[in-house]
CSV table of C-alpha atoms and ligand atoms in Angstrom, one decimal:
chain,number,residue,atom,x,y,z
A,1,MET,CA,-5.0,0.1,21.2
A,2,THR,CA,-2.3,-1.1,18.8
A,3,ALA,CA,1.4,-0.9,19.8
A,4,VAL,CA,4.3,-0.8,17.4
A,5,THR,CA,5.3,-4.2,18.7
A,6,ASP,CA,2.0,-5.7,17.7
A,7,PHE,CA,3.3,-6.3,14.1
A,8,VAL,CA,6.5,-8.0,13.3
A,9,HIS,CA,8.3,-5.4,11.3
A,10,VAL,CA,11.5,-4.0,9.9
A,11,PHE,CA,12.3,-0.3,10.6
A,12,GLU,CA,15.2,1.4,8.9
A,13,PRO,CA,15.8,5.0,9.9
A,14,ALA,CA,16.1,7.7,7.2
A,15,THR,CA,19.6,8.2,6.0
A,16,GLU,CA,18.9,11.8,4.8
A,17,PRO,CA,17.6,14.6,6.9
A,18,ASP,CA,14.0,15.6,6.5
A,19,ALA,CA,13.2,12.5,4.4
A,20,PRO,CA,9.7,11.0,4.4
A,21,THR,CA,8.8,7.5,5.6
A,22,LEU,CA,7.8,4.7,3.2
A,23,LEU,CA,5.4,2.1,4.6
A,24,LEU,CA,6.0,-1.1,2.7
A,25,LEU,CA,3.2,-3.8,2.4
A,26,HIS,CA,4.3,-7.1,0.9
A,27,GLY,CA,2.3,-9.4,-1.3
A,28,THR,CA,0.7,-12.8,-0.3
A,29,GLY,CA,3.4,-15.3,0.8
A,30,ALA,CA,6.1,-12.7,1.3
A,31,ASP,CA,7.2,-11.0,4.5
A,32,GLU,CA,8.6,-7.8,6.0
A,33,HIS,CA,11.9,-8.2,4.2
A,34,ASP,CA,10.5,-8.5,0.7
A,35,LEU,CA,10.0,-4.9,-0.3
A,36,VAL,CA,12.9,-3.3,1.5
A,37,PRO,CA,15.1,-3.3,-1.6
A,38,LEU,CA,12.2,-1.7,-3.6
A,39,GLY,CA,11.8,0.9,-0.9
A,40,ARG,CA,15.4,1.9,-1.2
A,41,ILE,CA,15.0,2.3,-5.0
A,42,LEU,CA,11.7,4.2,-4.8
A,43,ALA,CA,12.6,6.5,-2.0
A,44,PRO,CA,16.4,6.9,-1.5
A,45,GLY,CA,17.2,8.2,2.0
A,46,ALA,CA,13.7,7.7,3.3
A,47,ALA,CA,12.9,5.8,6.5
A,48,LEU,CA,11.4,2.4,5.8
A,49,LEU,CA,8.7,0.8,7.9
A,50,SER,CA,7.9,-2.7,6.7
A,51,PRO,CA,5.5,-4.8,8.8
A,52,ARG,CA,4.4,-8.4,8.2
A,53,GLY,CA,0.7,-9.2,7.5
A,54,LYS,CA,-0.9,-11.1,10.3
A,55,VAL,CA,-3.3,-13.4,8.3
A,56,ASP,CA,-1.9,-16.9,7.8
A,57,GLU,CA,-3.4,-18.5,4.7
A,58,ASN,CA,-1.9,-22.0,4.7
A,59,GLY,CA,1.4,-20.7,5.8
A,60,SER,CA,1.4,-17.6,3.6
A,61,ASN,CA,1.4,-14.2,5.2
A,62,ARG,CA,-1.4,-11.8,4.0
A,63,TRP,CA,-3.0,-8.6,5.2
A,64,PHE,CA,-6.7,-9.8,5.2
A,65,ARG,CA,-8.6,-12.9,4.6
A,66,ARG,CA,-10.0,-13.9,1.2
A,67,LEU,CA,-12.7,-16.4,0.4
A,68,ARG,CA,-10.8,-17.5,-2.7
A,69,GLU,CA,-8.5,-15.9,-5.1
A,70,GLY,CA,-9.9,-12.5,-6.1
A,71,VAL,CA,-12.8,-12.6,-3.6
A,72,PHE,CA,-12.1,-10.7,-0.5
A,73,ASP,CA,-13.5,-10.9,3.0
A,74,VAL,CA,-14.3,-7.2,3.0
A,75,GLU,CA,-15.2,-7.1,6.7
A,76,ASP,CA,-11.8,-8.5,7.6
A,77,LEU,CA,-10.1,-6.1,5.2
A,78,ILE,CA,-11.9,-3.2,7.0
A,79,ALA,CA,-10.9,-4.4,10.4
A,80,ARG,CA,-7.3,-5.3,9.5
A,81,THR,CA,-6.8,-1.9,7.7
A,82,ALA,CA,-8.0,-0.1,10.9
A,83,GLU,CA,-5.5,-2.1,12.9
A,84,LEU,CA,-2.7,-1.2,10.4
A,85,ALA,CA,-3.7,2.5,10.6
A,86,ASP,CA,-3.3,2.3,14.4
A,87,PHE,CA,0.1,0.6,13.9
A,88,VAL,CA,1.3,3.4,11.6
A,89,LYS,CA,0.2,6.0,14.2
A,90,ALA,CA,2.0,4.0,17.0
A,91,ALA,CA,5.2,3.8,14.8
A,92,THR,CA,5.2,7.5,14.2
A,93,VAL,CA,5.4,8.0,17.9
A,94,ALA,CA,7.9,5.2,18.6
A,95,TYR,CA,10.3,6.2,15.8
A,96,ASP,CA,9.6,9.9,15.9
A,97,LEU,CA,8.4,10.1,12.3
A,98,ASP,CA,6.6,13.0,10.7
A,99,PRO,CA,2.9,11.8,10.5
A,100,GLU,CA,2.3,14.2,7.6
A,101,ARG,CA,4.9,12.5,5.4
A,102,ILE,CA,4.2,8.8,5.3
A,103,VAL,CA,3.8,7.2,1.9
A,104,VAL,CA,2.5,3.7,1.5
A,105,SER,CA,3.8,1.3,-1.2
A,106,GLY,CA,2.6,-2.2,-1.7
A,107,PHE,CA,2.4,-5.1,-4.1
A,108,SER,CA,-0.7,-7.2,-4.8
A,109,ASN,CA,-2.3,-8.0,-1.5
A,110,GLY,CA,-0.2,-5.2,0.0
A,111,ALA,CA,-1.4,-2.8,-2.7
A,112,ASN,CA,-5.0,-3.7,-2.0
A,113,THR,CA,-4.4,-3.0,1.7
A,114,GLY,CA,-2.6,0.2,0.9
A,115,ALA,CA,-5.6,1.3,-1.2
A,116,GLY,CA,-7.8,0.4,1.8
A,117,LEU,CA,-5.6,2.6,4.0
A,118,VAL,CA,-6.0,5.5,1.7
A,119,LEU,CA,-9.8,5.2,1.2
A,120,LEU,CA,-10.8,4.2,4.7
A,121,HIS,CA,-8.3,6.2,6.8
A,122,PRO,CA,-7.7,9.5,5.0
A,123,GLY,CA,-4.8,11.5,6.5
A,124,VAL,CA,-2.8,8.4,7.7
A,125,VAL,CA,-0.7,8.6,4.5
A,126,ALA,CA,0.2,11.5,2.3
A,127,GLY,CA,0.5,9.3,-0.8
A,128,ALA,CA,0.7,5.8,-2.2
A,129,ALA,CA,2.6,3.9,-4.8
A,130,LEU,CA,0.6,0.7,-5.4
A,131,PHE,CA,1.5,-2.1,-7.8
A,132,ALA,CA,-0.9,-4.8,-9.0
A,133,GLY,CA,-3.6,-3.6,-6.7
A,134,GLY,CA,-7.3,-2.9,-7.3
A,135,ALA,CA,-10.4,-1.5,-5.7
A,136,PRO,CA,-10.2,-3.1,-2.2
A,137,LEU,CA,-13.9,-2.9,-1.2
A,138,GLN,CA,-14.8,-4.8,-4.4
A,139,GLY,CA,-18.6,-4.4,-4.8
A,140,ARG,CA,-19.0,-1.7,-2.1
A,141,GLU,CA,-18.8,2.0,-2.8
A,142,PRO,CA,-16.2,3.6,-0.4
A,143,ASP,CA,-17.4,6.6,1.7
A,144,ARG,CA,-17.1,10.1,0.1
A,145,VAL,CA,-13.9,11.1,1.9
A,146,ASP,CA,-11.8,14.0,0.9
A,147,LEU,CA,-8.5,12.9,-0.6
A,148,SER,CA,-7.4,16.2,-2.0
A,149,GLY,CA,-3.7,16.6,-1.5
A,150,THR,CA,-3.2,12.8,-1.6
A,151,ARG,CA,-0.9,11.7,-4.4
A,152,VAL,CA,-1.2,8.2,-5.8
A,153,PHE,CA,0.8,6.2,-8.3
A,154,LEU,CA,-0.9,3.0,-9.7
A,155,GLY,CA,1.2,0.5,-11.6
A,156,ASN,CA,-0.9,-2.3,-13.2
A,157,GLY,CA,-0.6,-4.9,-15.9
A,158,ALA,CA,-3.1,-4.8,-18.8
A,159,VAL,CA,-3.4,-8.6,-18.8
A,160,ASP,CA,-3.1,-9.3,-15.0
A,161,PRO,CA,-5.3,-12.4,-14.4
A,162,ILE,CA,-5.5,-11.8,-10.6
A,163,THR,CA,-6.1,-8.0,-10.3
A,164,THR,CA,-7.9,-7.3,-13.5
A,165,ILE,CA,-7.2,-4.0,-15.2
A,166,ASP,CA,-10.9,-3.1,-14.7
A,167,GLN,CA,-10.4,-3.4,-10.9
A,168,ALA,CA,-7.3,-1.2,-11.2
A,169,ARG,CA,-9.2,1.4,-13.2
A,170,LEU,CA,-12.1,1.3,-10.7
A,171,LEU,CA,-9.6,2.1,-7.9
A,172,ALA,CA,-8.2,5.0,-10.0
A,173,ALA,CA,-11.7,6.3,-10.5
A,174,GLN,CA,-12.6,6.0,-6.8
A,175,LEU,CA,-9.5,7.8,-5.7
A,176,GLY,CA,-9.9,10.5,-8.4
A,177,GLU,CA,-13.6,11.1,-7.5
A,178,ARG,CA,-12.5,11.8,-4.0
A,179,GLY,CA,-9.9,14.4,-5.0
A,180,ALA,CA,-6.7,12.4,-5.0
A,181,ASP,CA,-4.1,13.2,-7.6
A,182,VAL,CA,-3.8,9.9,-9.4
A,183,ARG,CA,-1.1,8.8,-11.9
A,184,VAL,CA,-1.9,5.6,-13.7
A,185,GLU,CA,0.8,3.5,-15.3
A,186,GLU,CA,-0.4,0.5,-17.2
A,187,HIS,CA,2.2,-1.9,-18.5
A,188,PRO,CA,1.6,-4.7,-21.0
A,189,GLY,CA,2.3,-7.6,-18.6
A,190,GLY,CA,0.5,-9.5,-15.9
A,191,HIS,CA,0.6,-9.7,-12.1
A,192,GLY,CA,4.1,-8.4,-11.7
A,193,LEU,CA,6.3,-5.4,-11.2
A,194,PRO,CA,8.4,-4.8,-14.3
A,195,PRO,CA,11.6,-2.6,-14.0
A,196,GLU,CA,10.1,0.1,-16.2
A,197,THR,CA,7.2,0.5,-13.8
A,198,VAL,CA,9.5,0.8,-10.9
A,199,GLU,CA,11.5,3.4,-12.8
A,200,ARG,CA,8.3,5.4,-13.5
A,201,ALA,CA,7.3,5.2,-9.8
A,202,ARG,CA,10.8,6.3,-8.7
A,203,GLU,CA,10.5,9.4,-11.0
A,204,TRP,CA,7.0,10.0,-9.7
A,205,PHE,CA,8.1,9.8,-6.1
A,206,ALA,CA,11.1,12.1,-6.7
A,207,ALA,CA,8.8,14.7,-8.4
A,208,ALA,CA,6.1,14.4,-5.7
A,209,ASP,CA,8.6,15.8,-3.1
A,210,PHE,CA,6.9,14.3,-0.1
B,1,MLT,C1,-5.5,-10.4,-2.9
B,1,MLT,O1,-5.9,-11.4,-2.4
B,1,MLT,O2,-5.2,-9.4,-2.3
B,1,MLT,C2,-5.2,-10.4,-4.4
B,1,MLT,O3,-6.0,-11.4,-4.9
B,1,MLT,C3,-3.8,-10.6,-4.7
B,1,MLT,C4,-3.1,-11.7,-4.1
B,1,MLT,O4,-2.7,-11.6,-3.0
B,1,MLT,O5,-3.0,-12.8,-4.7
């Protein structure tokens, strides 16, 4: 049983009535404050729920262990994603959030974790805006869950040396094959989040009307 207090987190209530909630998952080495400004841009007026990853990799916060850069401890990813799903459920009760209108956004390690949340725990989030993330289970084929109605924006760099564009395209395919509505935005850069991609994601979020 995971309580909302089990993760260090920032919670900012919605500033507009009937606004959705954005769950923000930071990248390796960042913390719960890192993506709050991005959340305000992506989803103006939304509630922001931004936890801190519990894995300590030489002083850097992460969401799950990795064996080395680009090689994940998939069992740990599965266990940590389940704990995160429980945290989200606890937060919906603690903060009186609409569980049908939670959207995850993450960067890098947070995007991989957000992708895990979508594929392994269907129904926890209604959508996802993931940046510099790839297929989280790496060599394993995710279960054939039904993701129809789930809307996903993927922003990836064509020359990203950490999350290769092939991994990003594999994630897009896995989500699409399970019925998700996937929007892919590839930029010419690397492992970053260019302003144009943020702008495309902001437009996508506004049009998705979560
Ligand atoms: C990961 O470990 O999730 C990815 O390699 C990205 C990173 O955090 O560096």
